[in-house]
Coordinates of C-alpha atoms (C1' of nucleotides) in Angstrom, one line a residue:
Chain A
M203 CA 63.9 80.9 125.5
H204 CA 67.5 81.4 126.4
K205 CA 69.1 79.9 123.3
T206 CA 72.8 80.5 123.1
V207 CA 73.7 83.8 121.6
P208 CA 75.7 83.5 118.3
P209 CA 79.2 85.1 118.3
A210 CA 78.1 87.3 115.3
T211 CA 75.2 88.7 117.5
V212 CA 77.5 89.3 120.6
E213 CA 79.7 91.4 118.5
R214 CA 76.7 93.7 117.5
L215 CA 75.1 93.9 121.0
P216 CA 77.5 96.6 122.1
L217 CA 76.7 98.6 118.9
Y218 CA 73.1 98.5 119.6
L219 CA 73.6 99.5 123.1
R220 CA 75.7 102.5 122.2
C221 CA 73.0 103.6 119.6
L222 CA 70.3 103.3 122.2
E223 CA 72.2 105.1 124.8
E224 CA 72.7 108.1 122.2
L225 CA 69.0 108.6 121.9
P226 CA 67.4 111.5 123.7
P227 CA 65.4 110.6 126.7
S228 CA 62.2 111.7 124.9
I229 CA 62.4 108.8 122.7
E230 CA 60.7 105.9 124.6
G231 CA 60.2 103.4 121.8
I232 CA 62.0 102.4 118.6
S233 CA 61.4 100.1 115.7
S234 CA 63.9 97.5 114.5
S235 CA 64.2 99.4 111.3
D236 CA 64.9 102.7 113.1
L237 CA 67.5 101.2 115.2
A238 CA 69.0 99.3 112.1
A239 CA 69.4 102.8 110.4
L240 CA 71.3 104.2 113.5
A241 CA 73.6 101.1 113.7
D242 CA 74.0 100.7 109.9
V243 CA 72.8 97.2 109.7
T244 CA 69.8 95.5 108.3
S245 CA 66.3 95.6 110.3
A246 CA 66.1 91.7 109.8
K247 CA 69.6 91.5 111.7
V248 CA 68.3 93.7 114.5
R249 CA 65.3 91.5 114.9
K250 CA 67.1 88.3 114.8
D251 CA 69.7 89.5 117.1
L252 CA 67.2 90.8 119.7
S253 CA 65.2 87.8 119.4
T254 CA 68.0 85.7 120.8
L255 CA 67.9 87.6 124.0
G256 CA 64.1 86.8 124.4
S257 CA 61.0 88.4 123.2
Y258 CA 61.0 92.0 124.3
G259 CA 59.3 93.7 121.4
V260 CA 55.8 94.6 120.7
R261 CA 54.3 93.5 117.4
G262 CA 52.9 96.5 115.5
V263 CA 54.7 99.0 117.9
G264 CA 58.5 98.2 118.3
Y265 CA 60.7 98.0 121.4
S266 CA 60.9 100.0 124.6
V267 CA 64.3 101.9 124.6
E268 CA 64.7 101.5 128.2
R269 CA 63.8 97.7 128.3
L270 CA 66.2 96.9 125.3
R271 CA 69.0 98.8 127.1
F272 CA 68.5 96.7 130.3
Q273 CA 68.2 93.5 128.4
I274 CA 71.2 94.1 126.5
R275 CA 73.3 95.2 129.4
L276 CA 72.0 92.0 131.2
A277 CA 73.1 89.6 128.2
L278 CA 76.6 91.3 128.1
G279 CA 77.0 91.0 132.0
L280 CA 77.2 94.8 132.4
T281 CA 75.2 94.5 135.5
K282 CA 78.1 95.5 137.7
E283 CA 81.2 97.5 137.0
R284 CA 84.3 95.4 135.9
G285 CA 87.9 96.2 136.9
V286 CA 90.4 96.4 134.3
V287 CA 94.1 96.2 134.7
V288 CA 96.5 97.6 132.0
I289 CA 100.1 96.2 131.5
G290 CA 102.4 98.5 129.7
V291 CA 102.4 102.3 130.1
G292 CA 103.7 103.6 127.0
N293 CA 101.9 105.9 124.6
L294 CA 99.1 103.5 124.3
G295 CA 98.7 102.7 127.8
R296 CA 98.6 106.3 128.6
A297 CA 95.9 106.9 126.1
L298 CA 93.9 104.1 127.6
A299 CA 94.4 105.4 131.2
G300 CA 93.0 108.8 130.0
Y301 CA 90.1 107.4 128.1
R302 CA 86.7 108.4 129.3
G303 CA 84.7 105.9 127.5
F304 CA 85.5 103.4 130.0
G305 CA 83.1 104.5 132.8
E306 CA 80.2 104.9 130.4
A307 CA 80.8 101.4 129.0
G308 CA 80.7 99.7 132.6
F309 CA 84.5 99.5 133.2
S310 CA 87.0 101.0 135.2
I311 CA 90.8 100.9 135.2
V312 CA 92.1 99.5 138.8
G313 CA 95.6 99.2 138.0
L314 CA 98.5 100.3 135.8
F315 CA 101.7 98.1 135.6
D316 CA 105.0 98.4 133.9
V317 CA 108.5 96.8 134.1
A318 CA 110.4 100.1 133.5
P319 CA 111.7 101.5 136.9
E320 CA 111.5 105.1 135.4
V321 CA 107.8 104.7 134.8
V322 CA 106.8 102.8 137.9
G323 CA 105.8 105.4 140.6
S324 CA 104.6 108.0 138.1
E325 CA 101.0 109.1 138.2
V326 CA 98.9 108.5 135.1
G327 CA 95.3 109.2 134.7
G328 CA 94.8 109.4 138.5
L329 CA 96.4 106.0 139.2
T330 CA 100.0 105.3 140.3
V331 CA 101.9 103.1 138.0
E332 CA 103.0 99.9 139.8
P333 CA 105.6 97.4 139.3
M334 CA 104.8 94.0 137.9
R335 CA 105.1 92.1 141.1
R336 CA 101.9 94.1 142.5
L337 CA 99.8 92.6 139.8
N338 CA 98.6 89.6 141.7
P339 CA 97.7 91.5 144.9
V340 CA 96.0 94.2 143.1
V341 CA 93.9 91.8 140.9
R342 CA 93.0 89.9 144.1
T343 CA 92.0 93.0 146.1
T344 CA 90.1 94.9 143.4
D345 CA 88.6 91.6 141.7
A346 CA 89.8 92.8 138.3
A347 CA 88.1 90.8 135.5
I348 CA 89.9 91.9 132.5
G349 CA 93.7 92.5 131.5
V350 CA 94.8 94.8 128.7
I351 CA 98.2 94.4 127.1
A352 CA 99.8 97.4 125.8
T353 CA 103.2 96.4 125.8
P354 CA 105.7 96.0 122.9
A355 CA 105.3 92.8 120.9
A356 CA 108.1 91.2 122.6
A357 CA 106.8 91.5 126.1
A358 CA 103.2 90.5 125.2
Q359 CA 103.4 86.8 125.9
G360 CA 105.0 87.4 129.2
A361 CA 102.3 89.9 130.1
A362 CA 99.8 87.3 129.1
D363 CA 101.4 84.6 131.2
R364 CA 101.5 87.1 134.3
L365 CA 97.7 87.9 133.7
A366 CA 96.8 84.3 133.5
G367 CA 98.8 83.6 136.6
A368 CA 96.9 86.2 138.4
G369 CA 93.6 84.5 137.5
I370 CA 92.7 86.9 134.7
R371 CA 90.8 85.0 132.0
S372 CA 89.8 87.8 129.6
I373 CA 92.5 89.6 127.7
L374 CA 92.6 92.5 125.2
N375 CA 95.8 92.5 123.4
F376 CA 96.8 95.6 121.8
A377 CA 100.5 94.1 121.1
P378 CA 101.0 93.3 117.4
T379 CA 101.5 89.5 118.0
V380 CA 99.7 86.4 118.7
I381 CA 99.6 85.4 122.4
R382 CA 98.8 82.0 123.8
V383 CA 96.7 81.5 126.9
P384 CA 95.6 78.7 128.9
E385 CA 92.4 76.8 128.1
G386 CA 89.4 78.7 129.1
A387 CA 90.8 82.0 128.7
E388 CA 89.5 84.5 126.0
V389 CA 91.7 86.7 124.1
R390 CA 90.7 89.6 121.6
R391 CA 93.3 91.2 119.5
V392 CA 93.3 94.7 118.4
D393 CA 95.9 95.5 115.8
L394 CA 96.4 98.9 114.1
A395 CA 98.6 97.6 111.5
T396 CA 96.1 94.9 110.5
E397 CA 93.4 97.4 110.2
L398 CA 95.4 99.8 107.9
Q399 CA 96.5 96.7 106.0
V400 CA 92.9 95.6 105.2
L401 CA 92.1 99.1 104.2
S402 CA 95.1 99.1 102.0
F403 CA 93.7 95.8 100.4
Y404 CA 90.3 97.4 99.5
M405 CA 91.9 100.6 98.2
H406 CA 94.4 98.6 96.1
Q407 CA 91.7 96.4 94.8
E408 CA 89.3 99.3 93.6
G409 CA 91.2 99.7 90.4
R410 CA 90.7 96.1 89.4
E411 CA 89.0 94.5 86.4
Chain B
M243 CA 94.0 82.4 88.8
H244 CA 93.1 85.8 90.4
K245 CA 89.9 84.9 92.0
T246 CA 88.5 87.4 94.2
V247 CA 89.8 87.2 97.7
P248 CA 87.2 86.6 100.4
P249 CA 86.8 89.2 103.1
A250 CA 87.6 86.6 105.9
T251 CA 90.9 85.8 104.0
V252 CA 91.7 89.5 103.7
E253 CA 91.5 89.8 107.3
R254 CA 93.9 87.2 107.9
L255 CA 96.7 88.0 105.4
P256 CA 98.1 90.7 107.6
L257 CA 98.4 88.0 110.4
Y258 CA 100.2 85.8 108.2
L259 CA 102.5 88.5 106.9
R260 CA 103.4 89.4 110.4
C261 CA 104.2 85.9 111.5
L262 CA 106.4 85.6 108.3
E263 CA 108.3 88.7 109.3
E264 CA 109.0 87.5 112.8
L265 CA 110.7 84.5 111.4
P266 CA 114.5 84.4 111.6
P267 CA 116.4 84.8 108.2
S268 CA 117.7 81.1 108.4
I269 CA 114.1 79.7 107.9
E270 CA 113.6 79.8 104.1
G271 CA 110.7 77.5 103.9
I272 CA 107.6 76.9 105.9
S273 CA 104.7 74.4 105.8
S274 CA 101.0 75.5 106.1
S275 CA 100.7 73.7 109.5
D276 CA 103.9 75.5 110.9
L277 CA 102.5 78.8 109.8
A278 CA 99.1 77.8 111.1
A279 CA 100.7 77.1 114.5
L280 CA 102.4 80.5 114.5
A281 CA 99.2 82.3 113.5
D282 CA 96.9 80.1 115.8
V283 CA 94.6 79.2 112.9
T284 CA 94.1 75.6 111.2
S285 CA 96.3 74.5 108.4
A286 CA 93.4 74.1 106.2
K287 CA 92.6 77.7 106.5
V288 CA 96.2 78.7 105.7
R289 CA 96.2 76.6 102.6
K290 CA 92.8 77.9 101.5
D291 CA 93.7 81.5 102.1
L292 CA 97.1 81.3 100.4
S293 CA 95.6 79.5 97.5
T294 CA 93.4 82.3 96.6
L295 CA 96.6 84.4 96.0
G296 CA 97.9 81.7 93.5
S297 CA 99.6 78.5 93.6
Y298 CA 102.9 79.5 95.5
G299 CA 103.5 76.4 97.4
V300 CA 105.5 73.3 96.6
R301 CA 104.0 70.0 97.2
G302 CA 105.7 67.9 99.5
V303 CA 107.9 70.9 100.7
G304 CA 105.9 73.9 101.8
Y305 CA 106.1 77.4 101.0
S306 CA 109.1 79.8 100.4
V307 CA 109.0 82.4 103.2
E308 CA 110.3 85.2 100.9
R309 CA 108.0 84.5 98.2
L310 CA 105.1 84.3 100.5
R311 CA 105.9 87.7 102.1
F312 CA 106.3 89.2 98.7
Q313 CA 102.9 87.8 97.3
I314 CA 100.8 88.7 100.5
R315 CA 102.4 92.4 100.3
L316 CA 101.4 92.4 96.8
A317 CA 97.8 91.3 97.5
L318 CA 97.5 93.9 100.2
G319 CA 98.7 96.5 98.1
L320 CA 101.7 97.3 100.3
T321 CA 104.2 97.7 97.4
K322 CA 104.5 101.5 98.1
E323 CA 104.3 103.3 101.5
R324 CA 100.9 104.9 102.1
G325 CA 100.5 108.1 103.7
V326 CA 98.0 108.3 106.7
V327 CA 96.6 111.6 108.2
V328 CA 95.3 111.5 111.7
I329 CA 92.4 113.8 112.8
G330 CA 92.2 114.5 116.6
V331 CA 95.3 114.9 118.5
G332 CA 94.1 113.8 122.0
N333 CA 95.5 111.0 124.0
L334 CA 94.8 108.6 121.2
G335 CA 96.0 110.7 118.4
R336 CA 99.4 111.2 120.4
A337 CA 99.6 107.5 121.0
L338 CA 99.2 106.9 117.2
A339 CA 101.6 109.7 116.3
G340 CA 104.2 107.9 118.6
Y341 CA 103.6 104.5 117.3
R342 CA 106.6 102.8 115.7
G343 CA 104.6 99.9 114.1
F344 CA 103.3 102.1 111.3
G345 CA 106.5 102.1 109.3
E346 CA 107.1 98.3 109.5
A347 CA 103.5 97.7 108.2
G348 CA 104.1 100.1 105.4
F349 CA 102.5 103.3 106.5
S350 CA 103.7 106.7 107.6
I351 CA 101.9 109.5 109.2
V352 CA 101.9 112.6 107.0
G353 CA 99.5 114.9 108.8
L354 CA 98.2 115.5 112.3
F355 CA 94.9 117.8 112.4
D356 CA 92.9 119.0 115.3
V357 CA 90.4 121.9 115.7
A358 CA 91.7 123.1 119.2
P359 CA 93.8 126.3 118.9
E360 CA 96.0 125.2 121.9
V361 CA 96.9 121.9 120.3
V362 CA 97.5 123.4 116.8
G363 CA 101.1 124.4 116.2
S364 CA 102.5 121.9 118.9
E365 CA 104.9 119.3 117.9
V366 CA 103.8 115.5 118.3
G367 CA 105.9 112.6 117.1
G368 CA 108.2 114.8 114.9
L369 CA 105.1 116.6 113.2
T370 CA 103.4 119.8 113.7
V371 CA 99.7 119.6 114.5
E372 CA 97.8 121.6 111.8
P373 CA 94.4 123.3 111.9
M374 CA 91.6 121.4 109.8
R375 CA 91.7 123.9 106.9
R376 CA 95.1 122.5 106.2
L377 CA 93.7 119.0 105.5
N378 CA 92.8 119.4 101.7
P379 CA 96.2 120.8 100.7
V380 CA 98.2 118.2 102.8
V381 CA 96.4 115.4 101.5
R382 CA 96.9 116.7 97.9
T383 CA 100.7 117.4 98.4
T384 CA 101.4 114.1 100.3
D385 CA 98.9 111.9 98.4
A386 CA 97.8 110.6 101.8
A387 CA 95.5 107.5 101.2
I388 CA 94.1 106.8 104.7
G389 CA 92.5 108.9 107.3
V390 CA 92.3 108.1 111.0
I391 CA 89.6 109.5 113.0
A392 CA 90.9 109.9 116.8
T393 CA 88.4 112.6 117.8
P394 CA 85.5 112.4 120.3
A395 CA 82.4 110.7 119.2
A396 CA 80.7 114.1 118.6
A397 CA 83.1 115.3 116.2
A398 CA 83.7 112.0 114.3
Q399 CA 81.0 112.5 111.6
G400 CA 82.4 115.9 110.9
A401 CA 85.8 114.6 110.6
A402 CA 84.7 111.8 108.3
D403 CA 83.1 114.4 106.1
R404 CA 86.2 116.6 105.8
L405 CA 88.2 113.4 105.1
A406 CA 85.7 112.5 102.3
G407 CA 85.8 116.0 101.1
A408 CA 89.6 115.8 100.9
G409 CA 89.3 112.7 98.6
I410 CA 90.1 110.2 101.3
R411 CA 88.4 106.9 100.8
S412 CA 89.8 104.7 103.4
I413 CA 88.9 105.6 107.0
L414 CA 90.0 104.0 110.2
N415 CA 87.4 105.1 112.9
F416 CA 88.5 105.0 116.6
A417 CA 85.6 107.3 117.8
P418 CA 82.9 105.3 119.5
T419 CA 80.1 106.1 117.1
V420 CA 78.9 104.9 113.7
I421 CA 79.9 107.3 110.9
R422 CA 78.3 107.4 107.3
V423 CA 80.6 107.9 104.3
P424 CA 79.8 108.4 100.6
E425 CA 79.4 105.4 98.4
G426 CA 82.8 103.9 97.5
A427 CA 84.4 104.8 100.7
E428 CA 85.6 102.1 103.1
V429 CA 85.4 102.4 106.9
R430 CA 86.8 100.1 109.7
R431 CA 85.7 100.8 113.2
V432 CA 87.9 99.9 116.2
D433 CA 86.1 100.5 119.4
L434 CA 87.7 99.7 122.9
A435 CA 84.2 99.8 124.7
T436 CA 82.9 97.1 122.3
E437 CA 85.8 94.8 122.9
L438 CA 85.7 95.0 126.6
Q439 CA 81.8 94.5 126.4
V440 CA 82.3 91.2 124.1
L441 CA 84.9 90.0 126.6
S442 CA 82.2 90.7 129.3
F443 CA 79.8 88.6 127.7
Y444 CA 81.9 85.6 127.4
M445 CA 83.1 86.0 131.1
H446 CA 79.5 86.3 132.1
Q447 CA 78.5 83.3 130.1
E448 CA 81.0 80.9 131.6
G449 CA 79.1 80.2 134.7
R450 CA 76.1 79.1 132.7
E451 CA 74.3 75.8 132.3
Chain C
dA190 C1' 47.3 98.2 110.0
dC191 C1' 51.8 97.5 111.4
dA192 C1' 56.1 95.7 113.3
dT193 C1' 57.8 91.8 115.6
dG194 C1' 59.3 87.0 115.5
dT195 C1' 60.8 83.1 112.9
dG196 C1' 60.9 79.2 109.6
dA197 C1' 63.1 78.4 105.3
dA198 C1' 66.2 79.7 101.6
dG199 C1' 70.5 81.5 100.2
dC200 C1' 75.3 82.3 100.9
dG201 C1' 79.9 82.2 102.5
dC202 C1' 83.3 80.4 105.5
dT203 C1' 85.3 76.4 107.7
dT204 C1' 86.6 71.7 107.7
dC205 C1' 87.3 67.4 105.8
dA206 C1' 89.7 64.2 103.3
dC207 C1' 92.0 63.1 99.3
dA208 C1' 93.9 63.6 94.6
dG209 C1' 97.7 65.6 92.7
dC210 C1' 102.4 66.3 92.4
dG211 C1' 107.0 67.2 93.6
Chain D
dC3 C1' 106.5 59.8 101.3
dG4 C1' 105.0 64.6 102.5
dC5 C1' 102.4 68.7 101.8
dT6 C1' 99.8 71.5 98.8
dG7 C1' 95.4 72.5 96.4
dT8 C1' 90.8 71.7 96.2
dG9 C1' 86.3 69.6 95.4
dA10 C1' 82.5 68.2 98.7
dA11 C1' 80.3 68.3 103.0
dG12 C1' 79.1 70.8 107.1
dC13 C1' 78.0 74.8 109.6
dG14 C1' 76.5 79.4 110.9
dC15 C1' 75.2 83.8 109.4
dT16 C1' 72.3 86.8 106.6
dT17 C1' 68.3 87.6 104.0
dC18 C1' 63.7 86.8 102.7
dA19 C1' 59.0 86.7 103.3
dC20 C1' 55.1 85.9 106.0
dA21 C1' 52.5 84.1 109.9
dT22 C1' 51.6 86.0 114.3
dG23 C1' 50.0 89.0 117.6
dT24 C1' 48.4 93.5 119.4

DNA sequence: ACATGTGAAGCGCTTCACAGCG
DNA sequence: CGCTGTGAAGCGCTTCACATGT
């Protein structure tokens, strides 16, 4: 029944969820191959992925869109809104603060923090930027669950330490460096330069042999 | 000799390169296990990855830092600077335009484009935002190689089509939607909501059995 | 009849462990 | 001796193909 969901599947569940949420309300059911076409994956992958959540399809018919949305949200733990704190209010931090996709995805920014005195106190995306020493109390009172690091590389490890110290165990790191966190904490890294360099590889490779 | 580099390795090469570039000039050699520690991977992985580029290590000693940097840059096709055009100058587009990491990684933004008349003509990060119809000529004259989509989801497919039409075959998509491109083009997707939702899964999972 | 759910096969990545070589 | 480079084993993900169920 509740087998453990493989990491590769976990990475695709948000994709499926997004595709399902883009469907017009008139569409009540969907087959694995139709969903596969929307998500640009194979239908076998869709079926295997969904089957790890349980048997929610109907043979000969397909899946109920609404049921699927519910089950994926459940599996991802999106049953309640999760608070996000952002450290580093530079270009990227500002972009994150103004990003509307948060709410739709089940998250809300509950705190912006920076070390620079000239930034602290300014209003960004409806929130006032606070000094780092306010991190712990804000995390405590808002019950924030996720920390986003949007600092320069040199400040990233320090930010991670502060987040860990505040009890945050899920970190999204936009700084272009590897950060170390205590056992039990989870870090995901998003690195623009890496993405471009990977594209560069395949571009470069094209002309080969 | 030049075996094909596995995708998993390609994704790690930028990481190694970054770690190597952060080293002080005094360090001339490095072992696979030291590099592994910096990159937070296993030493066997480092050796296997580097061996696909050729045999550039010295048994009993390690790798020459400079040689490794050169070989990784070569493999990634970072021998010449590559031009990047950005479509969509909202919060994210602005953040990208101001991002300093581009240059260090071997890229430079050569064009910013938007459909909104109130944005076109404004100066962002040292470049003037241009209307979409200027895309083709700019790509042609600058020989831009990569397109970044920083539009809202609804405009992403159109942006991708325009990029493909301009001859761009490497696309980095920040819009939260799946885009389709012609055969032979490469797309990488960076999705904030997906990252947060994956974190949410593991957070949620923690309390289990 | 038709689409799901799933064993089984296939494939690629990771890890192991050691031969090879400076 | 120390560390690289690499076959071989182990493991997980993907794909196949069909039994299963409505």
